Amino acid sequence: MSHSHTLVPSGQGTVMLNIGAGIGALIIHTPAGMHGHEIEISPVTDLAVRKHAAVRARYVSGGVVWSEVIDNLPEGRYVVWRDPVTPLEEVDVNGGAVTEYNWPISVAV
């Protein structure tokens, strides 16, 4: 399956999130070396249902950070996948909120 993502950096204030009652978002902060990688997540209740986005450079007031942003997530617990078969961590996404997760620097991709 082929996926196409825009990898150009985003400017300040250019990310719009769909969050609200029962719907949240997840931001995964990564090292710069992960630029362009796609990190998958899935609900813990159905590991076969995966969502992903690409890690991109995002310019903020303090400089640049690299992250993946996934919105429109039903409230619940999600698995962050290290690779297609290895779970890395579980995170909770709350409705009307943004959950942030820091990819461990020690985890090579």
PDB file of N, CA and C in Angstrom:
ATOM      1  N   MET A   1       0.849  -1.166   0.000  1.00  0.00           N
ATOM      2  CA  MET A   1       0.000   0.000   0.000  1.00  0.00           C
ATOM      3  C   MET A   1       0.899   1.234   0.000  1.00  0.00           C
ATOM      4  N   SER A   2       0.624   2.177  -0.842  1.00  0.00           N
ATOM      5  CA  SER A   2       1.413   3.390  -0.962  1.00  0.00           C
ATOM      6  C   SER A   2       0.704   4.556  -0.286  1.00  0.00           C
ATOM      7  N   HIS A   3       1.481   5.322   0.465  1.00  0.00           N
ATOM      8  CA  HIS A   3       0.947   6.498   1.143  1.00  0.00           C
ATOM      9  C   HIS A   3       1.778   7.699   0.730  1.00  0.00           C
ATOM     10  N   SER A   4       1.120   8.808   0.570  1.00  0.00           N
ATOM     11  CA  SER A   4       1.815  10.025   0.200  1.00  0.00           C
ATOM     12  C   SER A   4       1.599  11.074   1.283  1.00  0.00           C
ATOM     13  N   HIS A   5       2.697  11.597   1.810  1.00  0.00           N
ATOM     14  CA  HIS A   5       2.626  12.628   2.830  1.00  0.00           C
ATOM     15  C   HIS A   5       3.479  13.811   2.399  1.00  0.00           C
ATOM     16  N   THR A   6       3.038  14.985   2.744  1.00  0.00           N
ATOM     17  CA  THR A   6       3.837  16.175   2.519  1.00  0.00           C
ATOM     18  C   THR A   6       4.887  16.241   3.611  1.00  0.00           C
ATOM     19  N   LEU A   7       6.150  16.353   3.229  1.00  0.00           N
ATOM     20  CA  LEU A   7       7.222  16.383   4.214  1.00  0.00           C
ATOM     21  C   LEU A   7       7.834  17.766   4.372  1.00  0.00           C
ATOM     22  N   VAL A   8       7.262  18.763   3.697  1.00  0.00           N
ATOM     23  CA  VAL A   8       7.796  20.111   3.865  1.00  0.00           C
ATOM     24  C   VAL A   8       7.500  20.581   5.280  1.00  0.00           C
ATOM     25  N   PRO A   9       8.370  21.412   5.844  1.00  0.00           N
ATOM     26  CA  PRO A   9       8.149  21.885   7.210  1.00  0.00           C
ATOM     27  C   PRO A   9       6.848  22.668   7.322  1.00  0.00           C
ATOM     28  N   SER A  10       6.236  22.593   8.486  1.00  0.00           N
ATOM     29  CA  SER A  10       5.039  23.406   8.731  1.00  0.00           C
ATOM     30  C   SER A  10       5.458  24.676   9.450  1.00  0.00           C
ATOM     31  N   GLY A  11       4.766  25.754   9.171  1.00  0.00           N
ATOM     32  CA  GLY A  11       5.046  27.019   9.841  1.00  0.00           C
ATOM     33  C   GLY A  11       4.270  27.115  11.137  1.00  0.00           C
ATOM     34  N   GLN A  12       4.580  28.135  11.918  1.00  0.00           N
ATOM     35  CA  GLN A  12       3.866  28.338  13.169  1.00  0.00           C
ATOM     36  C   GLN A  12       2.377  28.484  12.917  1.00  0.00           C
ATOM     37  N   GLY A  13       1.578  27.789  13.715  1.00  0.00           N
ATOM     38  CA  GLY A  13       0.132  27.936  13.646  1.00  0.00           C
ATOM     39  C   GLY A  13      -0.525  27.307  12.441  1.00  0.00           C
ATOM     40  N   THR A  14       0.163  26.383  11.727  1.00  0.00           N
ATOM     41  CA  THR A  14      -0.424  25.830  10.507  1.00  0.00           C
ATOM     42  C   THR A  14      -1.069  24.467  10.688  1.00  0.00           C
ATOM     43  N   VAL A  15      -1.071  23.917  11.889  1.00  0.00           N
ATOM     44  CA  VAL A  15      -1.673  22.609  12.116  1.00  0.00           C
ATOM     45  C   VAL A  15      -3.054  22.805  12.725  1.00  0.00           C
ATOM     46  N   MET A  16      -4.073  22.289  12.046  1.00  0.00           N
ATOM     47  CA  MET A  16      -5.445  22.357  12.541  1.00  0.00           C
ATOM     48  C   MET A  16      -5.829  20.958  13.002  1.00  0.00           C
ATOM     49  N   LEU A  17      -6.375  20.844  14.222  1.00  0.00           N
ATOM     50  CA  LEU A  17      -6.726  19.547  14.779  1.00  0.00           C
ATOM     51  C   LEU A  17      -8.226  19.393  14.931  1.00  0.00           C
ATOM     52  N   ASN A  18      -8.723  18.218  14.592  1.00  0.00           N
ATOM     53  CA  ASN A  18     -10.123  17.891  14.827  1.00  0.00           C
ATOM     54  C   ASN A  18     -10.200  17.183  16.178  1.00  0.00           C
ATOM     55  N   ILE A  19     -10.550  17.936  17.231  1.00  0.00           N
ATOM     56  CA  ILE A  19     -10.731  17.376  18.559  1.00  0.00           C
ATOM     57  C   ILE A  19     -12.031  17.925  19.133  1.00  0.00           C
ATOM     58  N   GLY A  20     -12.597  17.241  20.102  1.00  0.00           N
ATOM     59  CA  GLY A  20     -13.839  17.682  20.727  1.00  0.00           C
ATOM     60  C   GLY A  20     -14.360  16.597  21.642  1.00  0.00           C
ATOM     61  N   ALA A  21     -15.660  16.569  21.850  1.00  0.00           N
ATOM     62  CA  ALA A  21     -16.278  15.584  22.736  1.00  0.00           C
ATOM     63  C   ALA A  21     -15.980  14.168  22.252  1.00  0.00           C
ATOM     64  N   GLY A  22     -15.211  13.424  23.039  1.00  0.00           N
ATOM     65  CA  GLY A  22     -14.895  12.042  22.701  1.00  0.00           C
ATOM     66  C   GLY A  22     -13.847  11.858  21.627  1.00  0.00           C
ATOM     67  N   ILE A  23     -13.284  12.952  21.096  1.00  0.00           N
ATOM     68  CA  ILE A  23     -12.279  12.892  20.018  1.00  0.00           C
ATOM     69  C   ILE A  23     -11.051  13.686  20.447  1.00  0.00           C
ATOM     70  N   GLY A  24      -9.876  13.060  20.358  1.00  0.00           N
ATOM     71  CA  GLY A  24      -8.636  13.724  20.743  1.00  0.00           C
ATOM     72  C   GLY A  24      -7.584  13.626  19.654  1.00  0.00           C
ATOM     73  N   ALA A  25      -6.360  14.004  20.017  1.00  0.00           N
ATOM     74  CA  ALA A  25      -5.234  13.964  19.082  1.00  0.00           C
ATOM     75  C   ALA A  25      -3.993  13.472  19.812  1.00  0.00           C
ATOM     76  N   LEU A  26      -3.033  12.991  19.037  1.00  0.00           N
ATOM     77  CA  LEU A  26      -1.757  12.510  19.571  1.00  0.00           C
ATOM     78  C   LEU A  26      -0.623  13.151  18.787  1.00  0.00           C
ATOM     79  N   ILE A  27       0.315  13.737  19.518  1.00  0.00           N
ATOM     80  CA  ILE A  27       1.545  14.257  18.914  1.00  0.00           C
ATOM     81  C   ILE A  27       2.691  13.400  19.419  1.00  0.00           C
ATOM     82  N   ILE A  28       3.455  12.846  18.485  1.00  0.00           N
ATOM     83  CA  ILE A  28       4.626  12.047  18.839  1.00  0.00           C
ATOM     84  C   ILE A  28       5.858  12.860  18.463  1.00  0.00           C
ATOM     85  N   HIS A  29       6.605  13.298  19.478  1.00  0.00           N
ATOM     86  CA  HIS A  29       7.844  14.051  19.259  1.00  0.00           C
ATOM     87  C   HIS A  29       8.974  13.056  19.029  1.00  0.00           C
ATOM     88  N   THR A  30       9.814  13.329  18.038  1.00  0.00           N
ATOM     89  CA  THR A  30      10.872  12.381  17.662  1.00  0.00           C
ATOM     90  C   THR A  30      12.211  13.097  17.490  1.00  0.00           C
ATOM     91  N   PRO A  31      13.293  12.318  17.445  1.00  0.00           N
ATOM     92  CA  PRO A  31      14.577  12.894  17.052  1.00  0.00           C
ATOM     93  C   PRO A  31      14.522  13.311  15.576  1.00  0.00           C
ATOM     94  N   ALA A  32      15.371  14.252  15.188  1.00  0.00           N
ATOM     95  CA  ALA A  32      15.407  14.760  13.812  1.00  0.00           C
ATOM     96  C   ALA A  32      15.653  13.652  12.799  1.00  0.00           C
ATOM     97  N   GLY A  33      16.397  12.638  13.169  1.00  0.00           N
ATOM     98  CA  GLY A  33      16.721  11.549  12.250  1.00  0.00           C
ATOM     99  C   GLY A  33      15.526  10.722  11.806  1.00  0.00           C
ATOM    100  N   MET A  34      14.376  10.939  12.437  1.00  0.00           N
ATOM    101  CA  MET A  34      13.177  10.190  12.055  1.00  0.00           C
ATOM    102  C   MET A  34      12.339  10.934  11.018  1.00  0.00           C
ATOM    103  N   HIS A  35      12.829  12.079  10.548  1.00  0.00           N
ATOM    104  CA  HIS A  35      12.097  12.850   9.546  1.00  0.00           C
ATOM    105  C   HIS A  35      11.703  11.944   8.383  1.00  0.00           C
ATOM    106  N   GLY A  36      10.411  11.976   8.034  1.00  0.00           N
ATOM    107  CA  GLY A  36       9.899  11.175   6.929  1.00  0.00           C
ATOM    108  C   GLY A  36       9.407   9.798   7.321  1.00  0.00           C
ATOM    109  N   HIS A  37       9.781   9.312   8.488  1.00  0.00           N
ATOM    110  CA  HIS A  37       9.299   8.002   8.939  1.00  0.00           C
ATOM    111  C   HIS A  37       7.813   8.074   9.271  1.00  0.00           C
ATOM    112  N   GLU A  38       7.134   6.971   9.079  1.00  0.00           N
ATOM    113  CA  GLU A  38       5.726   6.869   9.453  1.00  0.00           C
ATOM    114  C   GLU A  38       5.626   5.996  10.698  1.00  0.00           C
ATOM    115  N   ILE A  39       5.050   6.540  11.753  1.00  0.00           N
ATOM    116  CA  ILE A  39       4.859   5.809  13.002  1.00  0.00           C
ATOM    117  C   ILE A  39       3.396   5.414  13.078  1.00  0.00           C
ATOM    118  N   GLU A  40       3.145   4.136  13.295  1.00  0.00           N
ATOM    119  CA  GLU A  40       1.773   3.654  13.374  1.00  0.00           C
ATOM    120  C   GLU A  40       1.290   3.616  14.818  1.00  0.00           C
ATOM    121  N   ILE A  41      -0.027   3.816  14.975  1.00  0.00           N
ATOM    122  CA  ILE A  41      -0.691   3.633  16.257  1.00  0.00           C
ATOM    123  C   ILE A  41      -1.933   2.782  16.017  1.00  0.00           C
ATOM    124  N   SER A  42      -2.420   2.145  17.066  1.00  0.00           N
ATOM    125  CA  SER A  42      -3.671   1.389  16.972  1.00  0.00           C
ATOM    126  C   SER A  42      -4.341   1.376  18.336  1.00  0.00           C
ATOM    127  N   PRO A  43      -5.669   1.271  18.346  1.00  0.00           N
ATOM    128  CA  PRO A  43      -6.348   1.125  19.627  1.00  0.00           C
ATOM    129  C   PRO A  43      -5.933  -0.206  20.270  1.00  0.00           C
ATOM    130  N   VAL A  44      -5.764  -0.226  21.593  1.00  0.00           N
ATOM    131  CA  VAL A  44      -5.376  -1.476  22.249  1.00  0.00           C
ATOM    132  C   VAL A  44      -6.451  -2.544  22.076  1.00  0.00           C
ATOM    133  N   THR A  45      -7.660  -2.128  21.787  1.00  0.00           N
ATOM    134  CA  THR A  45      -8.770  -3.078  21.619  1.00  0.00           C
ATOM    135  C   THR A  45      -8.810  -3.719  20.237  1.00  0.00           C
ATOM    136  N   ASP A  46      -8.054  -3.187  19.280  1.00  0.00           N
ATOM    137  CA  ASP A  46      -8.032  -3.754  17.924  1.00  0.00           C
ATOM    138  C   ASP A  46      -6.703  -3.402  17.260  1.00  0.00           C
ATOM    139  N   LEU A  47      -5.703  -4.223  17.500  1.00  0.00           N
ATOM    140  CA  LEU A  47      -4.339  -3.935  17.043  1.00  0.00           C
ATOM    141  C   LEU A  47      -4.192  -3.937  15.529  1.00  0.00           C
ATOM    142  N   ALA A  48      -5.163  -4.495  14.819  1.00  0.00           N
ATOM    143  CA  ALA A  48      -5.096  -4.531  13.353  1.00  0.00           C
ATOM    144  C   ALA A  48      -5.518  -3.208  12.724  1.00  0.00           C
ATOM    145  N   VAL A  49      -6.222  -2.370  13.470  1.00  0.00           N
ATOM    146  CA  VAL A  49      -6.669  -1.071  12.944  1.00  0.00           C
ATOM    147  C   VAL A  49      -5.563  -0.062  13.208  1.00  0.00           C
ATOM    148  N   ARG A  50      -4.874   0.343  12.151  1.00  0.00           N
ATOM    149  CA  ARG A  50      -3.710   1.226  12.313  1.00  0.00           C
ATOM    150  C   ARG A  50      -3.958   2.579  11.652  1.00  0.00           C
ATOM    151  N   LYS A  51      -3.402   3.608  12.280  1.00  0.00           N
ATOM    152  CA  LYS A  51      -3.358   4.954  11.698  1.00  0.00           C
ATOM    153  C   LYS A  51      -1.907   5.399  11.745  1.00  0.00           C
ATOM    154  N   HIS A  52      -1.543   6.258  10.823  1.00  0.00           N
ATOM    155  CA  HIS A  52      -0.179   6.775  10.825  1.00  0.00           C
ATOM    156  C   HIS A  52      -0.142   8.143  10.135  1.00  0.00           C
ATOM    157  N   ALA A  53       0.957   8.795  10.325  1.00  0.00           N
ATOM    158  CA  ALA A  53       1.282  10.040   9.622  1.00  0.00           C
ATOM    159  C   ALA A  53       2.804  10.059   9.504  1.00  0.00           C
ATOM    160  N   ALA A  54       3.314  11.042   8.812  1.00  0.00           N
ATOM    161  CA  ALA A  54       4.767  11.149   8.646  1.00  0.00           C
ATOM    162  C   ALA A  54       5.342  12.140   9.658  1.00  0.00           C
ATOM    163  N   VAL A  55       6.547  11.843  10.126  1.00  0.00           N
ATOM    164  CA  VAL A  55       7.284  12.772  10.979  1.00  0.00           C
ATOM    165  C   VAL A  55       7.756  13.930  10.113  1.00  0.00           C
ATOM    166  N   ARG A  56       7.464  15.144  10.564  1.00  0.00           N
ATOM    167  CA  ARG A  56       7.834  16.342   9.800  1.00  0.00           C
ATOM    168  C   ARG A  56       8.511  17.358  10.707  1.00  0.00           C
ATOM    169  N   ALA A  57       9.281  18.238  10.098  1.00  0.00           N
ATOM    170  CA  ALA A  57       9.846  19.377  10.822  1.00  0.00           C
ATOM    171  C   ALA A  57       8.725  20.375  11.065  1.00  0.00           C
ATOM    172  N   ARG A  58       8.670  20.897  12.284  1.00  0.00           N
ATOM    173  CA  ARG A  58       7.651  21.893  12.641  1.00  0.00           C
ATOM    174  C   ARG A  58       8.359  23.054  13.322  1.00  0.00           C
ATOM    175  N   TYR A  59       8.183  24.234  12.733  1.00  0.00           N
ATOM    176  CA  TYR A  59       8.849  25.416  13.257  1.00  0.00           C
ATOM    177  C   TYR A  59       7.999  26.054  14.344  1.00  0.00           C
ATOM    178  N   VAL A  60       8.599  26.203  15.507  1.00  0.00           N
ATOM    179  CA  VAL A  60       7.939  26.798  16.665  1.00  0.00           C
ATOM    180  C   VAL A  60       8.794  27.965  17.146  1.00  0.00           C
ATOM    181  N   SER A  61       8.291  28.694  18.117  1.00  0.00           N
ATOM    182  CA  SER A  61       8.995  29.905  18.565  1.00  0.00           C
ATOM    183  C   SER A  61      10.416  29.623  19.041  1.00  0.00           C
ATOM    184  N   GLY A  62      10.675  28.426  19.576  1.00  0.00           N
ATOM    185  CA  GLY A  62      12.013  28.109  20.063  1.00  0.00           C
ATOM    186  C   GLY A  62      12.921  27.475  19.033  1.00  0.00           C
ATOM    187  N   GLY A  63      12.473  27.313  17.799  1.00  0.00           N
ATOM    188  CA  GLY A  63      13.290  26.685  16.762  1.00  0.00           C
ATOM    189  C   GLY A  63      12.487  25.670  15.978  1.00  0.00           C
ATOM    190  N   VAL A  64      13.061  24.483  15.817  1.00  0.00           N
ATOM    191  CA  VAL A  64      12.387  23.441  15.042  1.00  0.00           C
ATOM    192  C   VAL A  64      12.282  22.177  15.893  1.00  0.00           C
ATOM    193  N   VAL A  65      11.156  21.503  15.783  1.00  0.00           N
ATOM    194  CA  VAL A  65      10.966  20.193  16.410  1.00  0.00           C
ATOM    195  C   VAL A  65      10.476  19.240  15.331  1.00  0.00           C
ATOM    196  N   TRP A  66      10.675  17.950  15.544  1.00  0.00           N
ATOM    197  CA  TRP A  66      10.195  16.950  14.614  1.00  0.00           C
ATOM    198  C   TRP A  66       9.106  16.155  15.314  1.00  0.00           C
ATOM    199  N   SER A  67       7.993  16.027  14.626  1.00  0.00           N
ATOM    200  CA  SER A  67       6.882  15.312  15.245  1.00  0.00           C
ATOM    201  C   SER A  67       5.917  14.780  14.199  1.00  0.00           C
ATOM    202  N   GLU A  68       5.094  13.861  14.669  1.00  0.00           N
ATOM    203  CA  GLU A  68       3.992  13.314  13.896  1.00  0.00           C
ATOM    204  C   GLU A  68       2.723  13.724  14.629  1.00  0.00           C
ATOM    205  N   VAL A  69       1.722  14.180  13.892  1.00  0.00           N
ATOM    206  CA  VAL A  69       0.466  14.628  14.482  1.00  0.00           C
ATOM    207  C   VAL A  69      -0.669  13.787  13.907  1.00  0.00           C
ATOM    208  N   ILE A  70      -1.425  13.142  14.791  1.00  0.00           N
ATOM    209  CA  ILE A  70      -2.590  12.353  14.364  1.00  0.00           C
ATOM    210  C   ILE A  70      -3.790  12.869  15.150  1.00  0.00           C
ATOM    211  N   ASP A  71      -4.789  13.372  14.441  1.00  0.00           N
ATOM    212  CA  ASP A  71      -5.987  13.881  15.115  1.00  0.00           C
ATOM    213  C   ASP A  71      -7.185  12.996  14.790  1.00  0.00           C
ATOM    214  N   ASN A  72      -8.347  13.423  15.243  1.00  0.00           N
ATOM    215  CA  ASN A  72      -9.599  12.717  14.990  1.00  0.00           C
ATOM    216  C   ASN A  72      -9.571  11.286  15.544  1.00  0.00           C
ATOM    217  N   LEU A  73      -8.955  11.127  16.741  1.00  0.00           N
ATOM    218  CA  LEU A  73      -8.855   9.817  17.369  1.00  0.00           C
ATOM    219  C   LEU A  73      -9.955   9.646  18.416  1.00  0.00           C
ATOM    220  N   PRO A  74     -10.745   8.588  18.318  1.00  0.00           N
ATOM    221  CA  PRO A  74     -11.704   8.331  19.388  1.00  0.00           C
ATOM    222  C   PRO A  74     -10.961   8.172  20.727  1.00  0.00           C
ATOM    223  N   GLU A  75     -11.528   8.745  21.755  1.00  0.00           N
ATOM    224  CA  GLU A  75     -10.949   8.659  23.093  1.00  0.00           C
ATOM    225  C   GLU A  75     -10.648   7.205  23.443  1.00  0.00           C
ATOM    226  N   GLY A  76      -9.471   6.956  24.016  1.00  0.00           N
ATOM    227  CA  GLY A  76      -9.119   5.601  24.418  1.00  0.00           C
ATOM    228  C   GLY A  76      -7.625   5.406  24.560  1.00  0.00           C
ATOM    229  N   ARG A  77      -7.230   4.166  24.741  1.00  0.00           N
ATOM    230  CA  ARG A  77      -5.822   3.805  24.902  1.00  0.00           C
ATOM    231  C   ARG A  77      -5.302   3.286  23.563  1.00  0.00           C
ATOM    232  N   TYR A  78      -4.096   3.722  23.199  1.00  0.00           N
ATOM    233  CA  TYR A  78      -3.498   3.384  21.908  1.00  0.00           C
ATOM    234  C   TYR A  78      -2.102   2.801  22.091  1.00  0.00           C
ATOM    235  N   VAL A  79      -1.737   1.900  21.182  1.00  0.00           N
ATOM    236  CA  VAL A  79      -0.382   1.369  21.106  1.00  0.00           C
ATOM    237  C   VAL A  79       0.393   2.210  20.110  1.00  0.00           C
ATOM    238  N   VAL A  80       1.587   2.650  20.482  1.00  0.00           N
ATOM    239  CA  VAL A  80       2.535   3.279  19.557  1.00  0.00           C
ATOM    240  C   VAL A  80       3.465   2.149  19.119  1.00  0.00           C
ATOM    241  N   TRP A  81       3.557   1.924  17.800  1.00  0.00           N
ATOM    242  CA  TRP A  81       4.337   0.806  17.270  1.00  0.00           C
ATOM    243  C   TRP A  81       5.759   1.234  16.930  1.00  0.00           C
ATOM    244  N   ARG A  82       6.723   0.473  17.404  1.00  0.00           N
ATOM    245  CA  ARG A  82       8.135   0.710  17.074  1.00  0.00           C
ATOM    246  C   ARG A  82       8.385   0.383  15.612  1.00  0.00           C
ATOM    247  N   ASP A  83       7.800  -0.707  15.159  1.00  0.00           N
ATOM    248  CA  ASP A  83       7.844  -1.161  13.773  1.00  0.00           C
ATOM    249  C   ASP A  83       6.548  -1.936  13.553  1.00  0.00           C
ATOM    250  N   PRO A  84       6.311  -2.487  12.373  1.00  0.00           N
ATOM    251  CA  PRO A  84       5.013  -3.131  12.124  1.00  0.00           C
ATOM    252  C   PRO A  84       4.637  -4.269  13.072  1.00  0.00           C
ATOM    253  N   VAL A  85       5.618  -4.871  13.761  1.00  0.00           N
ATOM    254  CA  VAL A  85       5.301  -6.010  14.633  1.00  0.00           C
ATOM    255  C   VAL A  85       5.670  -5.812  16.105  1.00  0.00           C
ATOM    256  N   THR A  86       6.320  -4.704  16.433  1.00  0.00           N
ATOM    257  CA  THR A  86       6.806  -4.507  17.798  1.00  0.00           C
ATOM    258  C   THR A  86       6.146  -3.302  18.459  1.00  0.00           C
ATOM    259  N   PRO A  87       5.308  -3.543  19.485  1.00  0.00           N
ATOM    260  CA  PRO A  87       4.730  -2.410  20.212  1.00  0.00           C
ATOM    261  C   PRO A  87       5.816  -1.712  21.035  1.00  0.00           C
ATOM    262  N   LEU A  88       5.736  -0.397  21.118  1.00  0.00           N
ATOM    263  CA  LEU A  88       6.728   0.378  21.867  1.00  0.00           C
ATOM    264  C   LEU A  88       6.159   0.866  23.197  1.00  0.00           C
ATOM    265  N   GLU A  89       4.954   1.412  23.162  1.00  0.00           N
ATOM    266  CA  GLU A  89       4.382   2.048  24.349  1.00  0.00           C
ATOM    267  C   GLU A  89       2.877   2.135  24.189  1.00  0.00           C
ATOM    268  N   GLU A  90       2.174   2.318  25.300  1.00  0.00           N
ATOM    269  CA  GLU A  90       0.744   2.604  25.270  1.00  0.00           C
ATOM    270  C   GLU A  90       0.516   4.006  25.808  1.00  0.00           C
ATOM    271  N   VAL A  91      -0.401   4.740  25.169  1.00  0.00           N
ATOM    272  CA  VAL A  91      -0.729   6.109  25.585  1.00  0.00           C
ATOM    273  C   VAL A  91      -2.245   6.263  25.648  1.00  0.00           C
ATOM    274  N   ASP A  92      -2.698   7.164  26.502  1.00  0.00           N
ATOM    275  CA  ASP A  92      -4.120   7.466  26.614  1.00  0.00           C
ATOM    276  C   ASP A  92      -4.431   8.750  25.869  1.00  0.00           C
ATOM    277  N   VAL A  93      -5.449   8.698  25.025  1.00  0.00           N
ATOM    278  CA  VAL A  93      -5.937   9.877  24.302  1.00  0.00           C
ATOM    279  C   VAL A  93      -7.294  10.234  24.897  1.00  0.00           C
ATOM    280  N   ASN A  94      -7.418  11.463  25.358  1.00  0.00           N
ATOM    281  CA  ASN A  94      -8.661  11.940  25.947  1.00  0.00           C
ATOM    282  C   ASN A  94      -9.397  12.841  24.968  1.00  0.00           C
ATOM    283  N   GLY A  95     -10.720  12.788  25.019  1.00  0.00           N
ATOM    284  CA  GLY A  95     -11.529  13.643  24.173  1.00  0.00           C
ATOM    285  C   GLY A  95     -11.298  15.108  24.482  1.00  0.00           C
ATOM    286  N   GLY A  96     -11.273  15.939  23.435  1.00  0.00           N
ATOM    287  CA  GLY A  96     -11.091  17.376  23.598  1.00  0.00           C
ATOM    288  C   GLY A  96      -9.691  17.777  24.019  1.00  0.00           C
ATOM    289  N   ALA A  97      -8.725  16.866  23.889  1.00  0.00           N
ATOM    290  CA  ALA A  97      -7.363  17.144  24.367  1.00  0.00           C
ATOM    291  C   ALA A  97      -6.327  16.596  23.390  1.00  0.00           C
ATOM    292  N   VAL A  98      -5.098  17.063  23.580  1.00  0.00           N
ATOM    293  CA  VAL A  98      -3.959  16.599  22.789  1.00  0.00           C
ATOM    294  C   VAL A  98      -3.008  15.871  23.736  1.00  0.00           C
ATOM    295  N   THR A  99      -2.725  14.608  23.430  1.00  0.00           N
ATOM    296  CA  THR A  99      -1.747  13.825  24.188  1.00  0.00           C
ATOM    297  C   THR A  99      -0.405  13.953  23.491  1.00  0.00           C
ATOM    298  N   GLU A 100       0.664  14.155  24.255  1.00  0.00           N
ATOM    299  CA  GLU A 100       2.002  14.237  23.677  1.00  0.00           C
ATOM    300  C   GLU A 100       2.843  13.077  24.189  1.00  0.00           C
ATOM    301  N   TYR A 101       3.597  12.471  23.277  1.00  0.00           N
ATOM    302  CA  TYR A 101       4.470  11.347  23.604  1.00  0.00           C
ATOM    303  C   TYR A 101       5.841  11.623  23.005  1.00  0.00           C
ATOM    304  N   ASN A 102       6.882  11.361  23.786  1.00  0.00           N
ATOM    305  CA  ASN A 102       8.254  11.536  23.311  1.00  0.00           C
ATOM    306  C   ASN A 102       8.847  10.189  22.935  1.00  0.00           C
ATOM    307  N   TRP A 103       9.160  10.038  21.640  1.00  0.00           N
ATOM    308  CA  TRP A 103       9.811   8.823  21.156  1.00  0.00           C
ATOM    309  C   TRP A 103      11.155   8.704  21.867  1.00  0.00           C
ATOM    310  N   PRO A 104      11.457   7.566  22.485  1.00  0.00           N
ATOM    311  CA  PRO A 104      12.732   7.424  23.212  1.00  0.00           C
ATOM    312  C   PRO A 104      13.932   7.583  22.275  1.00  0.00           C
ATOM    313  N   ILE A 105      14.860   8.419  22.647  1.00  0.00           N
ATOM    314  CA  ILE A 105      16.068   8.643  21.844  1.00  0.00           C
ATOM    315  C   ILE A 105      16.844   7.341  21.689  1.00  0.00           C
ATOM    316  N   SER A 106      16.778   6.484  22.704  1.00  0.00           N
ATOM    317  CA  SER A 106      17.541   5.228  22.675  1.00  0.00           C
ATOM    318  C   SER A 106      16.964   4.197  21.702  1.00  0.00           C
ATOM    319  N   VAL A 107      15.758   4.443  21.173  1.00  0.00           N
ATOM    320  CA  VAL A 107      15.129   3.491  20.264  1.00  0.00           C
ATOM    321  C   VAL A 107      15.480   3.859  18.836  1.00  0.00           C
ATOM    322  N   ALA A 108      16.323   3.036  18.226  1.00  0.00           N
ATOM    323  CA  ALA A 108      16.715   3.276  16.838  1.00  0.00           C
ATOM    324  C   ALA A 108      15.590   2.855  15.919  1.00  0.00           C
ATOM    325  N   VAL A 109      15.549   3.485  14.757  1.00  0.00           N
ATOM    326  CA  VAL A 109      14.522   3.145  13.771  1.00  0.00           C
ATOM    327  C   VAL A 109      15.161   2.425  12.612  1.00  0.00           C
TER     328      VAL A 109
END
